[in-house]
Amino acid sequence: MQIKLSEENKDFFQRVYEVVRLIPKGRVTNYGAIAKYLGTARSSRMVGWAMNAAHSLPDVPAHRVVNRIGLLSGAGHFSTPTQMQELLEKEGIEVKENQIINFKEHFWDPQVALRID
DNA sequence: CCATTGACTTAAG
DNA sequence: CCTTAAGCCAATG
């Protein structure tokens, strides 16, 4: 009999969803940070693909995930091109020209936030 | 089955 | 920050 594996055994997409669900309201992160937290730092494209597939999921706040410079690269994939910005502004994040203002202060790093000392 | 694409990132210049 | 190059891998043609 073997030990039940933990989250390591889940699919990559599944793990991405878990992390994205943990993003606090009013915070954002980027694809690379998620990928890095999952141990696949260079598979950031897959995180994007996971978001694309996340549309069917009820509680995956894909609007809180942007690219590394705080640009709303996923905006065009929402129902309306402004949906993503609207959601972010609603959470207290200022967005201008598809770019998050003061991105660094809103940034949420799973590797730091979810680490256990 | 091979080629291209894509909600990306990092490194080097 | 910009450009170029390379890495990554599922999905699509």
Short mmCIF file of C-alpha atoms (C1' of nucleotides) in Angstrom, two decimals:
data_model
loop_
_atom_site.label_atom_id
_atom_site.label_comp_id
_atom_site.label_asym_id
_atom_site.label_seq_id
_atom_site.Cartn_x
_atom_site.Cartn_y
_atom_site.Cartn_z
CA MET A 1 0.00 0.00 0.00
CA GLN A 2 1.35 3.35 -0.90
CA ILE A 3 0.99 6.79 0.45
CA LYS A 4 -1.66 8.94 -1.13
CA LEU A 5 0.04 11.67 -3.07
CA SER A 6 -0.93 15.21 -2.41
CA GLU A 7 -1.56 17.98 -4.91
CA GLU A 8 1.54 16.99 -6.81
CA ASN A 9 -0.50 14.30 -8.43
CA LYS A 10 -3.08 16.63 -9.90
CA ASP A 11 -3.11 17.89 -13.45
CA PHE A 12 -1.24 21.05 -14.21
CA PHE A 13 -4.39 22.92 -15.15
CA GLN A 14 -6.03 21.84 -11.92
CA ARG A 15 -3.15 23.21 -9.89
CA VAL A 16 -3.27 26.48 -11.79
CA TYR A 17 -6.93 26.84 -10.89
CA GLU A 18 -6.21 26.26 -7.23
CA VAL A 19 -3.63 29.01 -7.11
CA VAL A 20 -5.78 31.46 -9.06
CA ARG A 21 -8.67 30.86 -6.68
CA LEU A 22 -6.37 31.89 -3.83
CA ILE A 23 -5.60 35.30 -5.29
CA PRO A 24 -7.02 37.82 -2.80
CA LYS A 25 -9.52 40.38 -3.93
CA GLY A 26 -7.86 43.56 -5.11
CA ARG A 27 -4.64 41.74 -5.94
CA VAL A 28 -3.23 40.44 -9.19
CA THR A 29 -0.45 38.14 -10.28
CA ASN A 30 1.18 37.08 -13.50
CA TYR A 31 1.48 33.85 -15.42
CA GLY A 32 5.13 33.33 -14.63
CA ALA A 33 4.61 33.62 -10.87
CA ILE A 34 1.97 30.91 -10.98
CA ALA A 35 4.10 28.69 -13.18
CA LYS A 36 7.07 29.19 -10.89
CA TYR A 37 5.03 28.34 -7.82
CA LEU A 38 4.00 25.12 -9.49
CA GLY A 39 7.62 24.35 -10.27
CA THR A 40 7.40 24.84 -14.02
CA ALA A 41 8.71 28.38 -14.33
CA ARG A 42 9.01 28.32 -18.11
CA SER A 43 5.59 26.92 -18.80
CA SER A 44 3.86 30.24 -18.36
CA ARG A 45 2.09 29.70 -21.68
CA MET A 46 0.30 26.75 -20.19
CA VAL A 47 -0.98 28.96 -17.42
CA GLY A 48 -2.51 31.11 -20.13
CA TRP A 49 -4.04 28.04 -21.70
CA ALA A 50 -5.40 27.03 -18.32
CA MET A 51 -7.08 30.43 -18.05
CA ASN A 52 -8.57 29.93 -21.47
CA ALA A 53 -10.05 26.68 -20.25
CA ALA A 54 -11.06 28.27 -16.95
CA HIS A 55 -14.06 29.92 -18.52
CA SER A 56 -16.22 26.96 -17.62
CA LEU A 57 -15.24 27.15 -13.98
CA PRO A 58 -17.33 29.25 -11.57
CA ASP A 59 -14.70 30.43 -9.12
CA VAL A 60 -11.54 31.03 -11.10
CA PRO A 61 -10.89 34.79 -11.19
CA ALA A 62 -8.95 34.88 -14.43
CA HIS A 63 -9.20 38.66 -14.49
CA ARG A 64 -6.70 38.76 -11.63
CA VAL A 65 -4.05 37.21 -13.81
CA VAL A 66 -2.16 39.50 -16.16
CA ASN A 67 1.18 39.41 -17.90
CA ARG A 68 4.48 40.34 -16.32
CA ILE A 69 4.22 44.09 -16.88
CA GLY A 70 0.65 44.39 -15.62
CA LEU A 71 -0.94 44.45 -19.03
CA LEU A 72 -4.39 42.91 -19.41
CA SER A 73 -3.31 40.52 -22.11
CA GLY A 74 -6.37 38.36 -21.58
CA ALA A 75 -8.90 41.17 -21.92
CA GLY A 76 -9.83 40.23 -25.47
CA HIS A 77 -10.84 36.75 -24.38
CA PHE A 78 -13.59 37.87 -22.05
CA SER A 79 -17.21 38.37 -23.01
CA THR A 80 -16.49 42.00 -23.76
CA PRO A 81 -13.08 43.65 -24.17
CA THR A 82 -13.81 45.81 -21.15
CA GLN A 83 -15.03 43.06 -18.84
CA MET A 84 -11.63 42.35 -17.34
CA GLN A 85 -10.90 46.00 -16.65
CA GLU A 86 -14.32 46.52 -15.12
CA LEU A 87 -13.82 43.62 -12.74
CA LEU A 88 -10.42 44.85 -11.66
CA GLU A 89 -11.58 48.41 -11.10
CA LYS A 90 -14.43 47.02 -9.07
CA GLU A 91 -11.86 45.49 -6.76
CA GLY A 92 -10.01 48.75 -6.35
CA ILE A 93 -7.39 48.32 -9.05
CA GLU A 94 -6.91 51.25 -11.39
CA VAL A 95 -6.57 50.31 -15.03
CA LYS A 96 -5.70 52.54 -17.95
CA GLU A 97 -5.29 51.48 -21.57
CA ASN A 98 -5.46 47.81 -20.60
CA GLN A 99 -2.63 48.33 -18.16
CA ILE A 100 -2.73 48.18 -14.37
CA ILE A 101 -1.65 51.37 -12.65
CA ASN A 102 0.76 50.87 -9.79
CA PHE A 103 0.98 47.22 -10.74
CA LYS A 104 3.79 46.47 -8.35
CA GLU A 105 1.71 47.35 -5.31
CA HIS A 106 -1.17 45.16 -6.40
CA PHE A 107 1.07 42.26 -7.27
CA TRP A 108 0.50 39.06 -5.35
CA ASP A 109 3.22 36.45 -5.40
CA PRO A 110 1.95 32.95 -4.53
CA GLN A 111 5.44 31.87 -3.71
CA VAL A 112 5.60 34.46 -0.97
CA ALA A 113 1.96 34.53 0.11
CA LEU A 114 1.54 30.78 0.33
CA ARG A 115 4.91 29.91 1.74
CA ILE A 116 5.12 28.25 5.10
CA ASP A 117 8.02 29.17 7.33
"C1'" DC B 1 1.96 13.16 -38.09
"C1'" DC B 2 4.18 17.74 -38.83
"C1'" DA B 3 3.48 22.81 -38.62
"C1'" DT B 4 1.65 26.70 -36.53
"C1'" DT B 5 -0.33 29.31 -32.80
"C1'" DG B 6 -0.80 31.27 -28.32
"C1'" DA B 7 -4.34 35.03 -22.01
"C1'" DC B 8 4.04 34.05 -21.59
"C1'" DT B 9 8.84 34.49 -19.61
"C1'" DT B 10 13.69 34.98 -19.30
"C1'" DA B 11 18.19 36.40 -20.90
"C1'" DA B 12 21.25 39.22 -23.56
"C1'" DG B 13 22.22 43.45 -26.05
"C1'" DC C 1 11.40 49.66 -21.62
"C1'" DC C 2 12.57 47.71 -26.71
"C1'" DT C 3 14.22 43.91 -29.69
"C1'" DT C 4 15.76 39.23 -30.71
"C1'" DA C 5 16.17 34.50 -29.57
"C1'" DA C 6 14.94 30.53 -27.28
"C1'" DG C 7 12.29 27.73 -24.16
"C1'" DC C 8 7.74 25.71 -23.00
"C1'" DC C 9 3.72 22.46 -24.30
"C1'" DA C 10 -1.59 21.90 -25.26
"C1'" DA C 11 -4.53 22.62 -28.91
"C1'" DT C 12 -5.66 23.18 -33.63
"C1'" DG C 13 -5.16 22.73 -38.73
#
